[in-house]
Coordinates of C-alpha atoms in Angstrom, one line a residue:
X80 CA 22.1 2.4 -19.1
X81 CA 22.8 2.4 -15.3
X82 CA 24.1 5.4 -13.6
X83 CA 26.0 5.6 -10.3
X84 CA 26.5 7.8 -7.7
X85 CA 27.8 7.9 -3.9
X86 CA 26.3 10.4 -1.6
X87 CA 25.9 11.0 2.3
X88 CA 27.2 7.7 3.0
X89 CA 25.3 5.7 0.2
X90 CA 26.2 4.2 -2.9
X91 CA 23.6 4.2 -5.5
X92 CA 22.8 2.2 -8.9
X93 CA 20.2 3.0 -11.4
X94 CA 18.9 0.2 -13.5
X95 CA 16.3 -0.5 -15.9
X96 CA 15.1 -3.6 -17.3
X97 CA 12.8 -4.8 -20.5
X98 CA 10.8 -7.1 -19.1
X99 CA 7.5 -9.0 -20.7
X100 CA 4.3 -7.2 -20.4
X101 CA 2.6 -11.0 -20.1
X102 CA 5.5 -13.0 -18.9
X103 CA 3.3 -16.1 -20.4
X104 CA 4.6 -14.8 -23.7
X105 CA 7.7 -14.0 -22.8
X106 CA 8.6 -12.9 -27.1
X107 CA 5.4 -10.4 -26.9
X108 CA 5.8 -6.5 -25.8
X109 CA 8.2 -5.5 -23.0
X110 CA 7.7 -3.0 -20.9
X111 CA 10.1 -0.9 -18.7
X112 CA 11.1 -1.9 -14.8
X113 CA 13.2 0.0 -13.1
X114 CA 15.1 -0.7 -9.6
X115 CA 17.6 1.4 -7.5
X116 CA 20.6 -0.3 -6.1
X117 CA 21.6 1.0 -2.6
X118 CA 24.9 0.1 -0.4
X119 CA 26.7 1.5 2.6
X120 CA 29.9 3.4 1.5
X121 CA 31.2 1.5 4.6
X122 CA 31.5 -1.3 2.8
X123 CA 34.6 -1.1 1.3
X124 CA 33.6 -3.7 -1.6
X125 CA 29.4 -4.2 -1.3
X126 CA 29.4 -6.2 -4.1
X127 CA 30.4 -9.2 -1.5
X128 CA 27.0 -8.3 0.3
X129 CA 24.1 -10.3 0.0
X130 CA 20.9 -9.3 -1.7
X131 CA 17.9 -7.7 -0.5
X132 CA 14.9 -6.8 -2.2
X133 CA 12.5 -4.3 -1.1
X134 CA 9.2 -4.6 -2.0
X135 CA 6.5 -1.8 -1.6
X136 CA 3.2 -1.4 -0.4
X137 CA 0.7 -0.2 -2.0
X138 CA -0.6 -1.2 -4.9
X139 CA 0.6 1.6 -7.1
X140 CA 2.9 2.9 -5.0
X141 CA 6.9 3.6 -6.0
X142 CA 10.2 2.7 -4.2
X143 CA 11.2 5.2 -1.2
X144 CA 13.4 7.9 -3.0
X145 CA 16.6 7.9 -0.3
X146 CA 18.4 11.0 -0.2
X147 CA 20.3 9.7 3.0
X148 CA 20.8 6.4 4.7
X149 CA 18.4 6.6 7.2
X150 CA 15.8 4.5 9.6
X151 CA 15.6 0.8 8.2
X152 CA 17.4 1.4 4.8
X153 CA 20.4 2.4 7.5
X154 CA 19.6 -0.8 9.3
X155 CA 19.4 -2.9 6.3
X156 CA 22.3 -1.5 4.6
X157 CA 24.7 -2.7 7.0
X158 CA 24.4 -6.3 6.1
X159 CA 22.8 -5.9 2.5
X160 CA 23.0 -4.7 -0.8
X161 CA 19.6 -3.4 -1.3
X162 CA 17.5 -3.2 -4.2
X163 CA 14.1 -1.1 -4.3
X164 CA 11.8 -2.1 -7.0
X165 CA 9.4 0.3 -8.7
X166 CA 6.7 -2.4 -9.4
X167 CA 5.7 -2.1 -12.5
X168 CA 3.1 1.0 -13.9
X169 CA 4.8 3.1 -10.9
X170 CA 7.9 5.6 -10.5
X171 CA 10.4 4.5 -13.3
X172 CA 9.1 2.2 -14.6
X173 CA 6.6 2.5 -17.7
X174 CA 3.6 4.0 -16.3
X175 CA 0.2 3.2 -16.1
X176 CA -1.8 6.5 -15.4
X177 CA -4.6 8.9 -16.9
X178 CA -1.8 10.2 -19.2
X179 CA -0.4 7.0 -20.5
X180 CA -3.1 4.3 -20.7
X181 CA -5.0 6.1 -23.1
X182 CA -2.7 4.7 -25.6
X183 CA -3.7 1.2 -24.8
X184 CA -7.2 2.5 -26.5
X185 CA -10.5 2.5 -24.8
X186 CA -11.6 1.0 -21.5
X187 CA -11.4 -2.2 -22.1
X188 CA -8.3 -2.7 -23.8
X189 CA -6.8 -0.5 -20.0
X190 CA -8.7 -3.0 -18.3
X191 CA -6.8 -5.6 -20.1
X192 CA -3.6 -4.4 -20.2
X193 CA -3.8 -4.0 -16.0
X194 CA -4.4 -7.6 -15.4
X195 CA -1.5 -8.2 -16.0
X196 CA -0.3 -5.7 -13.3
X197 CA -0.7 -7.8 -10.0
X198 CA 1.4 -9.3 -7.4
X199 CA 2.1 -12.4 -10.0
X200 CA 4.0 -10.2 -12.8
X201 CA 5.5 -8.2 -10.1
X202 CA 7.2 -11.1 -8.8
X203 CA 8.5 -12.3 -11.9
X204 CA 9.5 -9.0 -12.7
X205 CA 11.4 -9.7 -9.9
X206 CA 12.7 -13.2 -11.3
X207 CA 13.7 -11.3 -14.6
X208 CA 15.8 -8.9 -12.7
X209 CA 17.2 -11.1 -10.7
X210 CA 18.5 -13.2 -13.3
X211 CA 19.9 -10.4 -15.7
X212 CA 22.0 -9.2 -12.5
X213 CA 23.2 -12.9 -12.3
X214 CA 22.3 -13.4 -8.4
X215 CA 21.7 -17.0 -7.4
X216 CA 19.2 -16.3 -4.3
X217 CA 18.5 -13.2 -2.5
X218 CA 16.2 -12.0 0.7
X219 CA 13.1 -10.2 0.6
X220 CA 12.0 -7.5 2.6
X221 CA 8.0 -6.7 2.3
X222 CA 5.7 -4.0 3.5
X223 CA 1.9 -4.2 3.6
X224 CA 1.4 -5.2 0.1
X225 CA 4.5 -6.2 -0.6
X226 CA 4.3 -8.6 1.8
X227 CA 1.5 -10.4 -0.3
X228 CA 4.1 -10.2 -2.8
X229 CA 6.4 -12.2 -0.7
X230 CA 3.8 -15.1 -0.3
X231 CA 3.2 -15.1 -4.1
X232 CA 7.0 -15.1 -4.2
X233 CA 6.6 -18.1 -2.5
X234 CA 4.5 -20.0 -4.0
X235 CA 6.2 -19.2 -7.4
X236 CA 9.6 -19.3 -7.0
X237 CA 11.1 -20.1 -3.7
X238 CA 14.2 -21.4 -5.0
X239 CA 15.1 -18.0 -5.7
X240 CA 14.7 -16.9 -2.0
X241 CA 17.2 -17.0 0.9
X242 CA 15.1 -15.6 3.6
X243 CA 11.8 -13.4 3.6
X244 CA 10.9 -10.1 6.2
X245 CA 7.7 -9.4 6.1
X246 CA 6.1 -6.0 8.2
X247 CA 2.2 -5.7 8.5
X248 CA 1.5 -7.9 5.2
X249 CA 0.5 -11.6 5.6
X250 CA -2.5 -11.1 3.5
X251 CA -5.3 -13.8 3.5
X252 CA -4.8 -16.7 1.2
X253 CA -8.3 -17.9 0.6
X254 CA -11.0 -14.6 1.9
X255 CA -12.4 -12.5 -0.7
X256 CA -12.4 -9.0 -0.7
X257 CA -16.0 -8.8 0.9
X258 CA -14.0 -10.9 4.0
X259 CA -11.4 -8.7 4.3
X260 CA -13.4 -5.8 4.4
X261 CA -15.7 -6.6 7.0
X262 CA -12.7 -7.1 9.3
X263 CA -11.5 -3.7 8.1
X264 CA -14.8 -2.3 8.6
X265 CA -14.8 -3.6 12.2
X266 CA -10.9 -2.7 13.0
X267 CA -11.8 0.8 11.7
X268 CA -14.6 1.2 14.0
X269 CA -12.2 0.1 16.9
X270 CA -9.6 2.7 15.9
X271 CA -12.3 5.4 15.4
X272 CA -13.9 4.7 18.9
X273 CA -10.0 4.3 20.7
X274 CA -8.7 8.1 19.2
X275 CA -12.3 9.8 19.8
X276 CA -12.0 8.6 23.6
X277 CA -8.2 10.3 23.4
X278 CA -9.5 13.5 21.8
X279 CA -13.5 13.9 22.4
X280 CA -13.9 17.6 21.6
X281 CA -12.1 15.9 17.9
X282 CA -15.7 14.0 17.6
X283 CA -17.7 17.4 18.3
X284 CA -15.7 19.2 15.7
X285 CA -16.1 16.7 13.1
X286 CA -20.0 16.6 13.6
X287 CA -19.5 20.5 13.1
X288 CA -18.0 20.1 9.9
X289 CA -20.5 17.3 8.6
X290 CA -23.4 19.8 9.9
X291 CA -21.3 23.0 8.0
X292 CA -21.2 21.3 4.5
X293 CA -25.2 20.1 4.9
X294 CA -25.7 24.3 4.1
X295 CA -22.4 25.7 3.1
X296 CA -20.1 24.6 -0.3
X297 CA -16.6 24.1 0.5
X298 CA -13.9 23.9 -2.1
X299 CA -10.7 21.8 -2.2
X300 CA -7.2 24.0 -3.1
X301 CA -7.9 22.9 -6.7
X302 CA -11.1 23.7 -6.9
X303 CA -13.0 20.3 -6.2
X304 CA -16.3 20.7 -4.5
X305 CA -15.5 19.1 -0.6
X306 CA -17.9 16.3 0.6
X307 CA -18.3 14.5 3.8
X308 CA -16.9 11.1 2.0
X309 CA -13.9 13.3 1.5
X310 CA -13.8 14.2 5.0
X311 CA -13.8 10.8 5.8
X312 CA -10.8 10.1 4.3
X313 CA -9.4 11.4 7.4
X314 CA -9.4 8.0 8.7
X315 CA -6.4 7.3 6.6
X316 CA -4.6 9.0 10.1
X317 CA -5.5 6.0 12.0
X318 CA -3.7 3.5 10.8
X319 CA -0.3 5.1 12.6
X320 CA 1.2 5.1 15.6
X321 CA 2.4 8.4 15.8
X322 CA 0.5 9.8 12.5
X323 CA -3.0 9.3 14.9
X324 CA -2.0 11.8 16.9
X325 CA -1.3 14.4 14.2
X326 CA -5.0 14.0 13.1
X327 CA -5.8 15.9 15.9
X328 CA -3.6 19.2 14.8
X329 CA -5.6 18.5 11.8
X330 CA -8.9 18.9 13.7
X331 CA -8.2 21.3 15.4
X332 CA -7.6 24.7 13.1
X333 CA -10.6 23.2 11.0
X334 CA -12.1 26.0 10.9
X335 CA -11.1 30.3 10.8
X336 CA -13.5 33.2 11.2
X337 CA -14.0 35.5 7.7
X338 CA -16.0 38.2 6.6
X339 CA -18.7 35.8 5.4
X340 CA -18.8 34.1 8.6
X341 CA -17.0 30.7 9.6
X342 CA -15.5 28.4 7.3
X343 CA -13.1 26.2 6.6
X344 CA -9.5 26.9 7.1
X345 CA -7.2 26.4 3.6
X346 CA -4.6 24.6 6.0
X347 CA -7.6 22.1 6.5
X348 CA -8.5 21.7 3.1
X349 CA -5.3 20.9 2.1
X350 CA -5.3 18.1 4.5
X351 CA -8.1 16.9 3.1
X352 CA -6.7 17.4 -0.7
X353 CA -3.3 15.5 0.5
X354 CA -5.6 12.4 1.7
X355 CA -7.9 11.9 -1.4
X356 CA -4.5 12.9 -3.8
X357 CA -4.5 9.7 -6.3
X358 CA -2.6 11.6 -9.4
X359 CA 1.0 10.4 -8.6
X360 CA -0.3 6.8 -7.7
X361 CA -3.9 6.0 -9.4
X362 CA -2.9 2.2 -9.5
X363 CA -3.8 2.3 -5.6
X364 CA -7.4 3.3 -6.8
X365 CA -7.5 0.7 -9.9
X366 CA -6.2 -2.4 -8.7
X367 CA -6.7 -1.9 -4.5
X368 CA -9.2 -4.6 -4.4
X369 CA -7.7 -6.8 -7.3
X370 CA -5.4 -7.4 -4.8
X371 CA -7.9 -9.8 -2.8
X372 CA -9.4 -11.3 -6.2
X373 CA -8.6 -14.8 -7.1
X374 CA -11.2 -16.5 -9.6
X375 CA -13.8 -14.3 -9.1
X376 CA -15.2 -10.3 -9.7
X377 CA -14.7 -7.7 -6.4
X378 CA -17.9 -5.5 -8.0
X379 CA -17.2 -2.9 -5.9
X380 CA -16.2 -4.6 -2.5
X381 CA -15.9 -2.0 0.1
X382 CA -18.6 0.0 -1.4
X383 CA -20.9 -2.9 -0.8
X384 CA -19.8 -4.1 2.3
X385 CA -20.2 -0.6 3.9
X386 CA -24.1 -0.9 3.8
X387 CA -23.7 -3.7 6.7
X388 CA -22.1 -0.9 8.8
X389 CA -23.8 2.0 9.0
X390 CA -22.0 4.2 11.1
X391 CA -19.6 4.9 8.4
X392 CA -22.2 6.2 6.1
X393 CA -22.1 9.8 4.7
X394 CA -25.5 10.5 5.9
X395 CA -25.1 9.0 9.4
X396 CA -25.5 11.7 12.3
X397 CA -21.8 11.3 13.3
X398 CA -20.0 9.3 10.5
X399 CA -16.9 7.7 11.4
X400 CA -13.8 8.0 9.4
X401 CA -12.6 5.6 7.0
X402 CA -9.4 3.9 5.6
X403 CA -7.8 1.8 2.8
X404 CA -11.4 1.6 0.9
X405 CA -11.5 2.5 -2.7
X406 CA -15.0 3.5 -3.9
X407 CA -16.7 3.9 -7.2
X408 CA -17.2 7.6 -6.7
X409 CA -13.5 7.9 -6.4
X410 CA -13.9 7.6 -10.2
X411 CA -17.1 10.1 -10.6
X412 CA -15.6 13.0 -8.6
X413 CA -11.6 13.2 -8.8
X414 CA -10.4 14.9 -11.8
X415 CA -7.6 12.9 -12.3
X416 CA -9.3 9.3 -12.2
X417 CA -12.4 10.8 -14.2
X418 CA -10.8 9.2 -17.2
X419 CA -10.4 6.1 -15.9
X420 CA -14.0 5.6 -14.7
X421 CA -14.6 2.9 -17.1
X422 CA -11.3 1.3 -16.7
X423 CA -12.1 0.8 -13.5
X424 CA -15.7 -0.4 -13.9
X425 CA -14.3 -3.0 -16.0
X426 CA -11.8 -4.1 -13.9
X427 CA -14.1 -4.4 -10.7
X428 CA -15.9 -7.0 -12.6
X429 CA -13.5 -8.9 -14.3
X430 CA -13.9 -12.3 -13.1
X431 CA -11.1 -14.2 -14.1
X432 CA -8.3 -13.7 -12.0
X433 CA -5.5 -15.7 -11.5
X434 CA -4.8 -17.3 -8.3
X435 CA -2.1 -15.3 -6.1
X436 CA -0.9 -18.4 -4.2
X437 CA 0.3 -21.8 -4.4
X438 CA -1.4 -23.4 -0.3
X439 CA 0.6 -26.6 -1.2
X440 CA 3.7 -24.8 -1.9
X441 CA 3.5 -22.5 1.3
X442 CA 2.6 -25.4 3.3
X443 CA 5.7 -27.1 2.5
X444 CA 7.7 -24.0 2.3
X445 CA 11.7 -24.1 3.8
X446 CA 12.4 -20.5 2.9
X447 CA 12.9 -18.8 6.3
X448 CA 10.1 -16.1 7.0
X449 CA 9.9 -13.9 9.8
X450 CA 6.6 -11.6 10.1
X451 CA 5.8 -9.3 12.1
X452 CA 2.4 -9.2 12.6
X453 CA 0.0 -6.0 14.3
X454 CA -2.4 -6.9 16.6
X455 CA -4.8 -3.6 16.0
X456 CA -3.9 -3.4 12.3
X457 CA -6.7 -1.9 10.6
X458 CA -5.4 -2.5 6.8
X459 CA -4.3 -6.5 7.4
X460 CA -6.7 -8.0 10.0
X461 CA -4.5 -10.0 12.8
X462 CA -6.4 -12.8 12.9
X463 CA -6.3 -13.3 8.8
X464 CA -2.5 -12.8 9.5
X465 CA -2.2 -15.6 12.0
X466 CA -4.5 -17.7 10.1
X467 CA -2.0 -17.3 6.9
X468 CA 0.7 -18.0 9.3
X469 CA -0.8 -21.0 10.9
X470 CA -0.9 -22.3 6.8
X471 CA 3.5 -21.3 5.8
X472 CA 6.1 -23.8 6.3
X473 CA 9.1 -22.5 7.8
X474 CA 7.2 -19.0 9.6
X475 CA 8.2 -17.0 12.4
X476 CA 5.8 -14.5 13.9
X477 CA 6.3 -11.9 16.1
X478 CA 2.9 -10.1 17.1
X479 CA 3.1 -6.6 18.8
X480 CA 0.6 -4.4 20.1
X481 CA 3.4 -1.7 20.3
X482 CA 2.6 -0.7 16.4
X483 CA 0.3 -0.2 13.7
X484 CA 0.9 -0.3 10.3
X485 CA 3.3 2.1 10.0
X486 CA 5.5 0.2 12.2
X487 CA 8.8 0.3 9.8
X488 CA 8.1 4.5 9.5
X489 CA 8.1 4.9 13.9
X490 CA 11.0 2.6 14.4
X491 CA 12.2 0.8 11.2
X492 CA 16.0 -0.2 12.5
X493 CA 14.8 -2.0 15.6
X494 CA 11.8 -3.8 13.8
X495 CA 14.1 -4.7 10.6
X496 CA 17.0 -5.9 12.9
X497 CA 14.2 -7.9 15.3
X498 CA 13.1 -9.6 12.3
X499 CA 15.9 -10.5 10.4
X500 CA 17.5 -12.0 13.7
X501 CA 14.1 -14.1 14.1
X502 CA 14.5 -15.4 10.5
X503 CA 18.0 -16.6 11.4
X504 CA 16.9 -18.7 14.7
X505 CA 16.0 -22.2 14.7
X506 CA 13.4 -23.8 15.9

């Protein structure tokens, strides 16, 4: 049953949908999806608005959690009535987790079950909800990953759509995962060389630390033994524009003097816990690189593209930090993905995935689309971006130097109002 309330100058609307687990068979098991409705109290009847749907990045990640109308929400709200989706296995809706999949049965039957959690059931989740809350067309909004959504939205149903937003997510429609790596691989080593030159005496400290864990045993808050792939996970910083800069508060009370000599500070190690934390959204972990696979197994693409660059390595003299990269010992040495090791294994070499998008489709597309597009993204290369670009009907991009992939977190209303304006203009 929905539930409604109005707070700090937002209406909200609580719904939850039984949708088809394999929306090929649409009589077989249903799962759970659930959306939150927001509007402006401003609006003196927002059931006239138009739609919007927000879609999420991630994979695995759940809708924002509003407690005010704030930065593009704010922005949006004044011409929309929004809905934010919690994709399926995340937030609300039934999850998909270390707790809950075990009831699918062993590995294999997990493995199973999560094919059937990518971009394509998301978006006719979306269809399904759409329909039961009798809207004819609505707009899309997409972040990162939900922009990939938005061109399998596309390419599936784009008589549904009115107009599409998309922020830092025109993913690739034909490179594989190994492709898309090695552009992250070289975008990370960009970003790593760019904030060492800011902040040099940041490089010295973390060769200190790599040097300090070669003899001493450090311990996460929960108890995890600390490695230098961990440490690494730093790198997750970069891909900010003003969350870079914070690394180097990080860096910088690394380490505290004790009794038994110097070690590394607890507010440190909690950095580093918060970074590798996967228990509210293991999906990320399970399906990252599913999100690149069309027809054919990812076998472990980022592990096996980092031998080709060897200054990321763990045992390099000065290992650079990395990113968005999901590794198999992800699985070996988190407690909370331990279970899931095998899930995981299975999933990484499942071959026979679907393809994501429709090339004839989006070539021919009319649906209005405005994208922004990062030049120095480090998660969705530009030049993949503008090749997808070059490939839509109906695309407007606007490329910025100005952010990075956080761009709708460091000035949301401006980027949301740019865009939407751009998907109005004609050619």
């Amino acid at each position: 049953m929905s539930q409604s309330y109005s707070f700090r100058g937002m209406n909200t609307t609580e719904h939850y949908f039984q949708v088809p687990l394999d929306h090929a068979t649409p009589q077989g098991e249903k799962i759970t999806v659930f959306a939150r409705e927001i509007s402006s109290t401003e609006h003196g009847d927002p059931t006239a608005l138009p739609w919007l749907l927000f879609l999420q990045g991630g994979p695995g990640g759940k809708s924002p959690r509003p407690a005010s109308l704030s930065g593009w929400l704010a922005e949006a709200a004044k011409t929309f009535r929004i809905l934010l989706l919690d994709q399926r296995g995340t937030g609300l809706s039934t999850p998909a987790n270390r707790q809950s999949l075990p009831l699918r049965g062993d590995g294999a039957a997990q493995a199973a079950y999560l094919t059937h959690f990518r971009a394509d059931s998301i978006v006719r989740d979306a269809e399904a909800i759409r329909e039961a809350l009798g809207i004819n067309t609505w707009s899309t909004f997409g972040q990162s990953y939900g922009g990939f959504c938005t061109l399998t939205y596309l390419s599936i149903a784009p008589g549904s759509l009115e107009r599409c937003i998309v922020t830092g997510g025109l993913a690739s429609l034909t490179a594989d995962a190994d492709t898309v790596y090695r552009a992250t691989y070289a975008r990370m080593a960009e970003r790593n060389a760019e904030y060492f030159a800011w902040y040099p005496r940041d490089r010295e400290v973390l060769t200190q630390i790599v040097a300090h864990l070669a003899h001493t045993e450090e311990h996460l808050p929960g108890g995890r033994a600390l490695t230098v792939p961990l440490v690494q996970l730093l790198g997750q910083f970069l891909g900010g524009n003003t969350r870079v800069h914070a690394l180097h508060h990080v860096f910088e009370g690394a380490f505290i003097n004790t009794p038994g000599g110097k070690r590394l500070s607890d507010t440190f190690l909690a950095v580093i816990a918060e970074q590798a934390e996967r228990t509210t959204n293991p999906l990320y972990a399970l399906l990252h690189e599913s999100i690149y696979a069309q027809g054919a197994a990812t076998n472990w693409s980022a592990e096996r593209v980092l031998e080709e660059f060897d200054a990321f390595s763990p045992t390099a003299d000065a290992p650079l930090l990395t990113g968005e990269m999901v590794y198999r010992w992800y699985f070996q040495d988190d407690p909370v993905l331990r279970p899931l090791e095998e899930t995981a294994r299975i999933l990484a070499e499942h071959e026979h995935w679907e393809p994501l998008y429709d090339a004839a489709v989006l070539a021919a597309n009319t649906v209005p689309v405005a994208a922004a597009v990062y030049t120095h993204d480090v998660y969705v290369d530009q030049e993949l971006s503008l090749q997808t670009a070059a490939a839509v009907g109906n695309i407007r991009v606007w490329e910025t130097d100005e952010y990075h992939h956080d761009g709708i977190g460091d000035d949301g209303p401006m980027i949301f109002a740019k865009l939407l304006e751009l998907s109005k203009s004609e050619d």
